[in-house]
PDB file of C-alpha atoms in Angstrom:
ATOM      1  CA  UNK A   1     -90.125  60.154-126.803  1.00 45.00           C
ATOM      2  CA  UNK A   2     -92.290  61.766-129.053  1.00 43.00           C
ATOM      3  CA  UNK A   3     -91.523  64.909-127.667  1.00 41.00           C
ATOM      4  CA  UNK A   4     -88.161  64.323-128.406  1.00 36.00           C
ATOM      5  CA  UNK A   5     -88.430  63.310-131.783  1.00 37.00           C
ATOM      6  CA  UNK A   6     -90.580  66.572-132.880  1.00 41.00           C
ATOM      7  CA  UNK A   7     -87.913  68.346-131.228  1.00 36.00           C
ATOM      8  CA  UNK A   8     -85.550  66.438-133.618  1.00 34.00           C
ATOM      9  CA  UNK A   9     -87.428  67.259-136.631  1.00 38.00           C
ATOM     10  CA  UNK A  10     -88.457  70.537-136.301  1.00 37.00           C
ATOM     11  CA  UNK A  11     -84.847  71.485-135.827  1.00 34.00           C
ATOM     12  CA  UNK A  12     -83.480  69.679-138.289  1.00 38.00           C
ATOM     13  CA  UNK A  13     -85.921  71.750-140.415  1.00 41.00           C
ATOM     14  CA  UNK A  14     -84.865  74.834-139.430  1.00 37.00           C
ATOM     15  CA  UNK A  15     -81.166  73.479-139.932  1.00 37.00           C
ATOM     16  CA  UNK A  16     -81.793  73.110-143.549  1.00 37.00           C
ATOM     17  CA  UNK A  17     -83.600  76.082-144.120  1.00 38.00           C
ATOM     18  CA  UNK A  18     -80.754  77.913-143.003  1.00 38.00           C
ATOM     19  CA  UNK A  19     -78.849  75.584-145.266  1.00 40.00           C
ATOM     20  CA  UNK A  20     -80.339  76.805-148.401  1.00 36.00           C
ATOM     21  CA  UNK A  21     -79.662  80.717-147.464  1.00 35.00           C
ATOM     22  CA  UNK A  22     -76.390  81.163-146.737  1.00 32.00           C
ATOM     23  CA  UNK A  23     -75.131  77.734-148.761  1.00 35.00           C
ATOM     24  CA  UNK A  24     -73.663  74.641-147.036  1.00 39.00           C
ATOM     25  CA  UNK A  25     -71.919  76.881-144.255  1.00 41.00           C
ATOM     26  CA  UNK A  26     -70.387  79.386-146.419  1.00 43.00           C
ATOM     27  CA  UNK A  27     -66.557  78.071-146.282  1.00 43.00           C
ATOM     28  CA  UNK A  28     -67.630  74.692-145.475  1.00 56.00           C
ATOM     29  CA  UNK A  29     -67.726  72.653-142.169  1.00 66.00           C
ATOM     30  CA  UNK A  30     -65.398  71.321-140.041  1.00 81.00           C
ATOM     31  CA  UNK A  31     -66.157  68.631-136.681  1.00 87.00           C
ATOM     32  CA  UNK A  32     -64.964  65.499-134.987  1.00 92.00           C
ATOM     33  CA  UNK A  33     -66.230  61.929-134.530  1.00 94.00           C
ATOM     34  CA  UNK A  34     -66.172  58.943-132.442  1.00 96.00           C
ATOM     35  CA  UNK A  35     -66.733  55.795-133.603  1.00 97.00           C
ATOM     36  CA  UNK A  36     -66.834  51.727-132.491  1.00 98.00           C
ATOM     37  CA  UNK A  37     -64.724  49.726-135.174  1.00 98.00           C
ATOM     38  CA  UNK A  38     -63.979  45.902-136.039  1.00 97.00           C
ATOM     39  CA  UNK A  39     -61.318  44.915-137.860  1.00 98.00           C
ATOM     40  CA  UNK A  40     -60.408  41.376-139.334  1.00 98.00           C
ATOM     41  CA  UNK A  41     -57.088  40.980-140.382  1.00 98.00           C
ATOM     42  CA  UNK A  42     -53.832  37.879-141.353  1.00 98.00           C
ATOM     43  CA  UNK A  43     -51.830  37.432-138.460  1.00 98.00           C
ATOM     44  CA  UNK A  44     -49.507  34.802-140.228  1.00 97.00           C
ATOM     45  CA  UNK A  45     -46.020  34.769-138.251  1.00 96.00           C
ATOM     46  CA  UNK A  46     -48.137  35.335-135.100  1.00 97.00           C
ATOM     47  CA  UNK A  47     -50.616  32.490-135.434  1.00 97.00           C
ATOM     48  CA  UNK A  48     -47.514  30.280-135.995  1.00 94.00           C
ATOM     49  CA  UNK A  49     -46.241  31.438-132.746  1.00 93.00           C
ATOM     50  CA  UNK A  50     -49.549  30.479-131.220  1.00 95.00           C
ATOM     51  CA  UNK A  51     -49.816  26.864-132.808  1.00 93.00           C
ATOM     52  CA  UNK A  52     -45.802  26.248-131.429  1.00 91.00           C
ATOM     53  CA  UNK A  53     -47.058  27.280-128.219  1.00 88.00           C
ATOM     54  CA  UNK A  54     -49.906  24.906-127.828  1.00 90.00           C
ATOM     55  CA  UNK A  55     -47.227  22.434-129.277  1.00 90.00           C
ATOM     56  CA  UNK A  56     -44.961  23.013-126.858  1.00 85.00           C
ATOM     57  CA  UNK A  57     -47.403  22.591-124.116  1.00 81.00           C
ATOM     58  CA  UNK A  58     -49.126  19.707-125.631  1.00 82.00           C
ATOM     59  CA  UNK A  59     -49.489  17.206-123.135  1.00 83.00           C
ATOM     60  CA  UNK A  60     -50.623  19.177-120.528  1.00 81.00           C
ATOM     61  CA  UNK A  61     -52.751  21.635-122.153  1.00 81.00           C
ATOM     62  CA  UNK A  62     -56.062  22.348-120.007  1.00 87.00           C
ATOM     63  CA  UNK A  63     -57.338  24.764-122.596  1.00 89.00           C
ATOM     64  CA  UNK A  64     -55.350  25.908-125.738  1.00 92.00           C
ATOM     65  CA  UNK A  65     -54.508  28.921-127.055  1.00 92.00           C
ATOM     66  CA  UNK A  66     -56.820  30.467-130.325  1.00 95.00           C
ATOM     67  CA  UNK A  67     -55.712  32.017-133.033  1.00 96.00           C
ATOM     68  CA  UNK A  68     -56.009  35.437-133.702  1.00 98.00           C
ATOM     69  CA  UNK A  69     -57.889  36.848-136.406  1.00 97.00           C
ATOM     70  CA  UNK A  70     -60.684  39.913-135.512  1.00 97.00           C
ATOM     71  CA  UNK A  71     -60.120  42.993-133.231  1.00 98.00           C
ATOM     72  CA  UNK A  72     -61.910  45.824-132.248  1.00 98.00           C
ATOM     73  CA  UNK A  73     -62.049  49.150-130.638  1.00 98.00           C
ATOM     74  CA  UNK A  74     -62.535  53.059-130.740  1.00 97.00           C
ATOM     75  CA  UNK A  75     -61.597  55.735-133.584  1.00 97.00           C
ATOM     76  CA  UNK A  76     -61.955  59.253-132.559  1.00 97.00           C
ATOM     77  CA  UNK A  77     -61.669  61.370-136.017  1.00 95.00           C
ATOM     78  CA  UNK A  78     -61.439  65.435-136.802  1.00 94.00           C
ATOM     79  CA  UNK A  79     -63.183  66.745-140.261  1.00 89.00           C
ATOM     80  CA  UNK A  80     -60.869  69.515-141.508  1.00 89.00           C
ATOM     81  CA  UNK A  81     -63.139  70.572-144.056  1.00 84.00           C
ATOM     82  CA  UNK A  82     -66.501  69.324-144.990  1.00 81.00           C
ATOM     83  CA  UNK A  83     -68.094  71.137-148.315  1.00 84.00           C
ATOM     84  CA  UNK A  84     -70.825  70.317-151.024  1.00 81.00           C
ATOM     85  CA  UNK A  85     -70.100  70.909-154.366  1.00 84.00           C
ATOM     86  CA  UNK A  86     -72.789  70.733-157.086  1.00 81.00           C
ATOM     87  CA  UNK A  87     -74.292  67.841-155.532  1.00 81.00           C
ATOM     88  CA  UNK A  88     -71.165  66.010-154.567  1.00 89.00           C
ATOM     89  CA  UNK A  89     -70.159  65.980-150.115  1.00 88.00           C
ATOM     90  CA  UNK A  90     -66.349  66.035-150.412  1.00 91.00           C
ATOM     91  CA  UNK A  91     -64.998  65.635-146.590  1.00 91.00           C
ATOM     92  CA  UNK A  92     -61.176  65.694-145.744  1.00 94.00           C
ATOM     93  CA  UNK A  93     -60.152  64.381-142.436  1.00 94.00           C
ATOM     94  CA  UNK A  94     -57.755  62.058-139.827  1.00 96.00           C
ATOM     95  CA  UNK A  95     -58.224  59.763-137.365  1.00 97.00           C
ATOM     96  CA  UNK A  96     -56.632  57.564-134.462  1.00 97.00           C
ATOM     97  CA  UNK A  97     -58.204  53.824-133.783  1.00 97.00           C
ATOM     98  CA  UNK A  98     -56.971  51.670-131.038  1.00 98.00           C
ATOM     99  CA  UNK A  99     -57.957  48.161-131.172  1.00 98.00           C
ATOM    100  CA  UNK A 100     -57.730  45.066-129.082  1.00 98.00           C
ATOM    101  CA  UNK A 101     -58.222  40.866-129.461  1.00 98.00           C
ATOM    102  CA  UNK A 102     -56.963  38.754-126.174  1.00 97.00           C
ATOM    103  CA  UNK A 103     -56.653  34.935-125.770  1.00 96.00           C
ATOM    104  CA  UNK A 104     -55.649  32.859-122.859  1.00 94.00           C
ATOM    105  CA  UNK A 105     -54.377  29.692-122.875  1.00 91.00           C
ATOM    106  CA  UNK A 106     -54.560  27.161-119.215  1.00 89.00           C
ATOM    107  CA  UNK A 107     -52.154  24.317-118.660  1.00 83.00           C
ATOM    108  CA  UNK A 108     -51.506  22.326-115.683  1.00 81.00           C
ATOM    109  CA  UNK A 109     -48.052  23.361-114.023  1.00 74.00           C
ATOM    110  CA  UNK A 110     -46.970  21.021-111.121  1.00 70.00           C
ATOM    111  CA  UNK A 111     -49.369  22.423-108.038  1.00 72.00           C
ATOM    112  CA  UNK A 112     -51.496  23.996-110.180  1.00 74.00           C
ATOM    113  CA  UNK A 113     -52.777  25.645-113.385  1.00 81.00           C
ATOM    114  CA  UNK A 114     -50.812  27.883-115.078  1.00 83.00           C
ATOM    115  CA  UNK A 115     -52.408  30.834-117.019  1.00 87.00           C
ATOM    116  CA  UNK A 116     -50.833  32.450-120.360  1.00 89.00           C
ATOM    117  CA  UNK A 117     -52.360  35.210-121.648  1.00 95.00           C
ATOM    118  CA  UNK A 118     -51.906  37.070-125.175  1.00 96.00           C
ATOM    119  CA  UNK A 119     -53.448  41.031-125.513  1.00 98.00           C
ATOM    120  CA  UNK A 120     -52.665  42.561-129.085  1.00 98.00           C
ATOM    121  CA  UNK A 121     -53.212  46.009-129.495  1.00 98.00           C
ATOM    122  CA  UNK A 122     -53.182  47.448-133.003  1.00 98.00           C
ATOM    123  CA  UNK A 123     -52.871  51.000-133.567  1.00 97.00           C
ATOM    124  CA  UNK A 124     -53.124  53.182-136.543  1.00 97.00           C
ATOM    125  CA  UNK A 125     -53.307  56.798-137.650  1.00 97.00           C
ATOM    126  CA  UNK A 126     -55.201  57.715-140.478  1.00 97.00           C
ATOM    127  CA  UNK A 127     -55.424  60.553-142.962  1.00 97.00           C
ATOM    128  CA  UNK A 128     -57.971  60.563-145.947  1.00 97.00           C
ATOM    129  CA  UNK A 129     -60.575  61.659-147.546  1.00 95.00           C
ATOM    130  CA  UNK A 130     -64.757  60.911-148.579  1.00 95.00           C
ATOM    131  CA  UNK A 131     -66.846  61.560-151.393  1.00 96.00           C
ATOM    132  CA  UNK A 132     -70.723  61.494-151.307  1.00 94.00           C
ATOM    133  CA  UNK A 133     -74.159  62.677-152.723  1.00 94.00           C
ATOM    134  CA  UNK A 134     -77.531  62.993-151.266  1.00 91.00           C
ATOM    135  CA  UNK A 135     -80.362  60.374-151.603  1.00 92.00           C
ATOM    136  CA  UNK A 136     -82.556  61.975-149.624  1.00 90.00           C
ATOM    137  CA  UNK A 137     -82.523  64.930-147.117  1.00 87.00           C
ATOM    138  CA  UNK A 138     -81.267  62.888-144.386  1.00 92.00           C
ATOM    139  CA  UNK A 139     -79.250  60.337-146.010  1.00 93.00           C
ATOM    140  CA  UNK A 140     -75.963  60.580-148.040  1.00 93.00           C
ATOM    141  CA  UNK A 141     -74.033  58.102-150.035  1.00 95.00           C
ATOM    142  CA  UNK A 142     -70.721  57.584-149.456  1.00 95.00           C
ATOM    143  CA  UNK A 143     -69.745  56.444-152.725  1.00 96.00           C
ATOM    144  CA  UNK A 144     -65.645  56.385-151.456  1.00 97.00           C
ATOM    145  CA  UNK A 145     -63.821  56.468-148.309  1.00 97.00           C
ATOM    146  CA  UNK A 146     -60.315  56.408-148.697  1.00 97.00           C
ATOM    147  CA  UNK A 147     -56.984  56.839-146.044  1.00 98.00           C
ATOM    148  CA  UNK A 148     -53.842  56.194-145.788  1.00 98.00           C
ATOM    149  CA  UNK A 149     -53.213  54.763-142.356  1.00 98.00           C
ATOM    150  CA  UNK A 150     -49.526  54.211-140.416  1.00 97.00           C
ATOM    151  CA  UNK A 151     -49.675  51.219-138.094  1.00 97.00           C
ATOM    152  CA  UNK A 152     -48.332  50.193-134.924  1.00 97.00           C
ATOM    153  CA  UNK A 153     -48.910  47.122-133.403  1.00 97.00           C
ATOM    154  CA  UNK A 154     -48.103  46.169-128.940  1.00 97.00           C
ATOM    155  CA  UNK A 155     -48.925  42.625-127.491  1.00 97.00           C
ATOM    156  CA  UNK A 156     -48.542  41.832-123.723  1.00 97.00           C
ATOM    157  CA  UNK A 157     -47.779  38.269-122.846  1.00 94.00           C
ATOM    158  CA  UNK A 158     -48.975  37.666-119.068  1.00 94.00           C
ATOM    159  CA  UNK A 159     -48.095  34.242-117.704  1.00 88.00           C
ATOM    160  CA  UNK A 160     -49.624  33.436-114.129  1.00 86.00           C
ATOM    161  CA  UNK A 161     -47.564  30.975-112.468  1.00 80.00           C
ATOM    162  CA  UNK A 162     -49.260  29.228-109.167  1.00 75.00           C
ATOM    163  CA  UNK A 163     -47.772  30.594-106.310  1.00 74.00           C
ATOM    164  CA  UNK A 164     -45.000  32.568-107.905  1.00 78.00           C
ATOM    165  CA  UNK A 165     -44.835  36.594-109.523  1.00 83.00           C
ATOM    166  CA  UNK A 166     -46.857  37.412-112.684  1.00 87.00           C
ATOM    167  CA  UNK A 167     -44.043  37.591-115.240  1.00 89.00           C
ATOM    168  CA  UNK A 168     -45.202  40.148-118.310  1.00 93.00           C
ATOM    169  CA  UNK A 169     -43.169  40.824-121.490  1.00 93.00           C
ATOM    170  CA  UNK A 170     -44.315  43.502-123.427  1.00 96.00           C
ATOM    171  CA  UNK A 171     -43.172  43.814-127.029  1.00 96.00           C
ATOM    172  CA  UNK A 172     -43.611  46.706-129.481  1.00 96.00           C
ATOM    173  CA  UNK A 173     -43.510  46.537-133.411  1.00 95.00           C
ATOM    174  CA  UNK A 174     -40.194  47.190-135.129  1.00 90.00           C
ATOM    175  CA  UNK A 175     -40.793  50.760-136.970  1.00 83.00           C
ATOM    176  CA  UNK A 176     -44.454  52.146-138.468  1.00 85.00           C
ATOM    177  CA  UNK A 177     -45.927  50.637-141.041  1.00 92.00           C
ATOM    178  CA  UNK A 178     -47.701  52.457-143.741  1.00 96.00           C
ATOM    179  CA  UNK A 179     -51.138  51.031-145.775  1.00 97.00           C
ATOM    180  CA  UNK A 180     -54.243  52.008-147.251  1.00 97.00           C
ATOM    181  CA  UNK A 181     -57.856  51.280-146.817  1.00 98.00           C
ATOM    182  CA  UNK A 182     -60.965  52.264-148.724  1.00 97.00           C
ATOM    183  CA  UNK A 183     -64.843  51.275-148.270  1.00 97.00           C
ATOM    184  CA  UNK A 184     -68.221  52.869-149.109  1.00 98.00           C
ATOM    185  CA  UNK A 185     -71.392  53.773-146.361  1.00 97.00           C
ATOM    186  CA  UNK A 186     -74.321  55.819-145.500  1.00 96.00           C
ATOM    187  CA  UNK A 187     -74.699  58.550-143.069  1.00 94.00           C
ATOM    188  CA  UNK A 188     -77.950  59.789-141.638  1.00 95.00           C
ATOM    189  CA  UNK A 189     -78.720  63.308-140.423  1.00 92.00           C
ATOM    190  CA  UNK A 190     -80.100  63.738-136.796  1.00 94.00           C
ATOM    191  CA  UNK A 191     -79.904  67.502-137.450  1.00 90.00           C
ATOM    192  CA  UNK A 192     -78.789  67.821-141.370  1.00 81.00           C
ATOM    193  CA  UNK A 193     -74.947  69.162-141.396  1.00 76.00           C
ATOM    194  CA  UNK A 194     -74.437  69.314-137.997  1.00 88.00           C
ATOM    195  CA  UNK A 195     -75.235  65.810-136.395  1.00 92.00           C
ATOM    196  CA  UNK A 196     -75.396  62.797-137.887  1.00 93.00           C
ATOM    197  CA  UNK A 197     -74.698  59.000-137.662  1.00 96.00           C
ATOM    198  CA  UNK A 198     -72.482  56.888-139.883  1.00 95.00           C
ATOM    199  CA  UNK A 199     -72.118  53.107-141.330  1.00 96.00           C
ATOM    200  CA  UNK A 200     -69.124  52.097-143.209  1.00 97.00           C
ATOM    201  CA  UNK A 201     -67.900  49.086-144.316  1.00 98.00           C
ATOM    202  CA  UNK A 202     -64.505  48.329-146.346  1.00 98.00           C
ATOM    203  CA  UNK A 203     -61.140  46.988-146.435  1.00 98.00           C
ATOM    204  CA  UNK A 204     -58.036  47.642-144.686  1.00 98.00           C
ATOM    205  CA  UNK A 205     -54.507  47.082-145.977  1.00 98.00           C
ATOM    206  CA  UNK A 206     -51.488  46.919-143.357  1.00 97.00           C
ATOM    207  CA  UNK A 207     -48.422  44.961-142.303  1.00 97.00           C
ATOM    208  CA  UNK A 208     -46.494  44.431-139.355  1.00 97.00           C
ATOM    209  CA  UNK A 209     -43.346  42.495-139.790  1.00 96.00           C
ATOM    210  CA  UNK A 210     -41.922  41.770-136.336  1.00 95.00           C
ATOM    211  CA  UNK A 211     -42.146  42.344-132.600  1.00 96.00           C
ATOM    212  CA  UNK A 212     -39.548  43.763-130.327  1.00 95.00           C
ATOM    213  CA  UNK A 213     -38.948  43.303-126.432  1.00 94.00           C
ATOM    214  CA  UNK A 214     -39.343  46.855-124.473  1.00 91.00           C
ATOM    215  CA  UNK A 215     -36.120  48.323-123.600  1.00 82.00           C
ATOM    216  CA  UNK A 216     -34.325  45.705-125.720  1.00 85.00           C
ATOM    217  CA  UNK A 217     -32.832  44.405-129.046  1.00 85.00           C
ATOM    218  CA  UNK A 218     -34.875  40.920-128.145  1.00 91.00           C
ATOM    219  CA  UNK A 219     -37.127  39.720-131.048  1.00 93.00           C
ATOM    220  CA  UNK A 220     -40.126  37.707-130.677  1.00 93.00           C
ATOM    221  CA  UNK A 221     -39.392  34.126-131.757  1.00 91.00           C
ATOM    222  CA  UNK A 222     -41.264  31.262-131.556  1.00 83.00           C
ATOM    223  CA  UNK A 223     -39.295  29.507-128.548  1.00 71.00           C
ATOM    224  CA  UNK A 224     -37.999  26.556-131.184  1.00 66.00           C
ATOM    225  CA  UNK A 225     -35.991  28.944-132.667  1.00 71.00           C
ATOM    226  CA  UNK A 226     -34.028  31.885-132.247  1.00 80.00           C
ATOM    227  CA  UNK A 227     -35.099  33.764-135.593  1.00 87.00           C
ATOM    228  CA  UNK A 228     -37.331  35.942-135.761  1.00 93.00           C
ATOM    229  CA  UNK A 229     -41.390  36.055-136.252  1.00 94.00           C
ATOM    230  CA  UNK A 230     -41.547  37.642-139.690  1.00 94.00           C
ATOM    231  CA  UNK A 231     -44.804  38.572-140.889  1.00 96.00           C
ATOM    232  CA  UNK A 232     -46.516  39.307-137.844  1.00 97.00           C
ATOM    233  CA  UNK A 233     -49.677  40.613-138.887  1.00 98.00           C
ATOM    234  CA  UNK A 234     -49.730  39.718-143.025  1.00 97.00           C
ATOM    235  CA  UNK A 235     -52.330  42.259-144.295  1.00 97.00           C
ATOM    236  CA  UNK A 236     -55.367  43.315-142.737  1.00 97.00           C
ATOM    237  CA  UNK A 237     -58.931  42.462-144.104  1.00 98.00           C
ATOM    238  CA  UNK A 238     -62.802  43.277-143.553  1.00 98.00           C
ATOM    239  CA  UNK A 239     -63.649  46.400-141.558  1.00 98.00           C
ATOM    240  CA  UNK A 240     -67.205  47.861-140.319  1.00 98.00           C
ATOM    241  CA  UNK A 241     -67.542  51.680-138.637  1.00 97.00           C
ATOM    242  CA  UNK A 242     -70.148  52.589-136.590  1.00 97.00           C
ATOM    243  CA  UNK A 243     -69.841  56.597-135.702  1.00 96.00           C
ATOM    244  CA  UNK A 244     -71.055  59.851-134.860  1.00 95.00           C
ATOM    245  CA  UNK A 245     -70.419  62.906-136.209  1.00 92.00           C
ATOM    246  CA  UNK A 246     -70.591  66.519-135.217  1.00 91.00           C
ATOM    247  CA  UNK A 247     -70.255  69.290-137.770  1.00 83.00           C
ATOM    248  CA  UNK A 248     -69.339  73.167-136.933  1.00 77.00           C
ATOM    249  CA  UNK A 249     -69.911  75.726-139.544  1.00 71.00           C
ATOM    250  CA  UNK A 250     -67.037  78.046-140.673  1.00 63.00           C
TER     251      UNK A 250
END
């Protein structure tokens, strides 16, 4: 381990070295990223759905459905340009995130127990921007990260019915939706410019309005009624980032 962290340091020394010849990579630097994200956010219109389904099911409810609220998943990002100006790390770049919450709900069914479950997949494609300065020689400020992300949103309802076919409906959001988010974080240097580790934290702004049936002009509705499930998911909320990052110099 120590071996490895000498290694570590003695090239992120000659890294910055380099650095201060030829300038922060000349024409800049582009990369990618990977990242682990959570995601809190308003389901409204589908929480209602939820409480009308434990309603429905009431009396023989075994264990009821929660409410949706937090996901998480994966963003893999590109850089397109990464370049230091007087001080100042301005980095352009996109991303895709998947993320997923699931619930299950049990009820007694006649012979046996019947099992509902609910996966919601939220998917959005983001295109922004980060500005930043340098504490120290291996940690930058973010002092803004700001997208604009587009929004799609798929949920899979799975009922398991004793001793009969799995029935599964999957529905799809009506159109893209488009919404903003912006936050603030640190990134540490592993091997300054080239790899490094990032925190974020901020706030994500999106809508989806309401769910369609694959293949079909079929709304979701909440099973009292035949309208529609407006407001889906009602805005987003809290986000955290966890990623790494791999710069290439042009």
């Amino acid at each position: 381990m120590k071996k490895v962290i000498l290694l570590i340091l003695v090239i992120s020394g000659l890294t910055y070295s380099q650095d201060q010849k030829i300038g922060f990579g000349c024409l800049g630097l582009v990369g990618g990223s990977a990242a682990y994200q959570w995601q809190k956010y308003v389901p409204t219109g589908f929480n209602g759905y939820i409480q009308n389904l434990n309603k429905i099911h009431k009396d023989s409810l075994i264990n009821p459905m929660s409410e949706f609220g937090q996901a998480a998943g994966y963003r893999f990002g590109i850089n397109f340009f990464r370049q230091n100006y007087s001080g100042f790390v301005i980095t352009f770049k996109g991303s895709y995130q998947t993320m997923l919450e699931k619930q299950e709900a049990v009820w007694h069914a006649g012979m046996g127990d019947n099992a509902n479950t609910l996966d919601l997949t939220i998917n959005q494609f983001s295109v922004g921007f980060d500005l930043g300065t340098t504490i120290f020689s291996t940690l930058d400020w973010k002092v803004i990260d700001a997208s604009v992300l587009l929004t799609t949103a798929k949920l899979v309802h799975t009922e398991n019915y004793p001793g009969k076919q799995t029935i599964k409906k999957e529905y799809s959001s009506d159109g893209n939706s488009i919404g903003y988010s912006f936050g603030s974080g640190f990134i540490f240097h592993l091997i300054k410019n080239y790899i490094s580790i990032e925190g974020t934290l901020g706030y994500a702004f999106f809508a989806v309005d309401k769910m369609k049936l694959n293949d079909s002009d079929t709304f979701l509705t909440t099973g009292s009624s035949t309208s529609p499930v407006t407001n889906f998911i009602e805005n987003g909320g809290l986000m955290g980032i966890i990623q790494i990052n791999i710069g290439f110099p042009l």
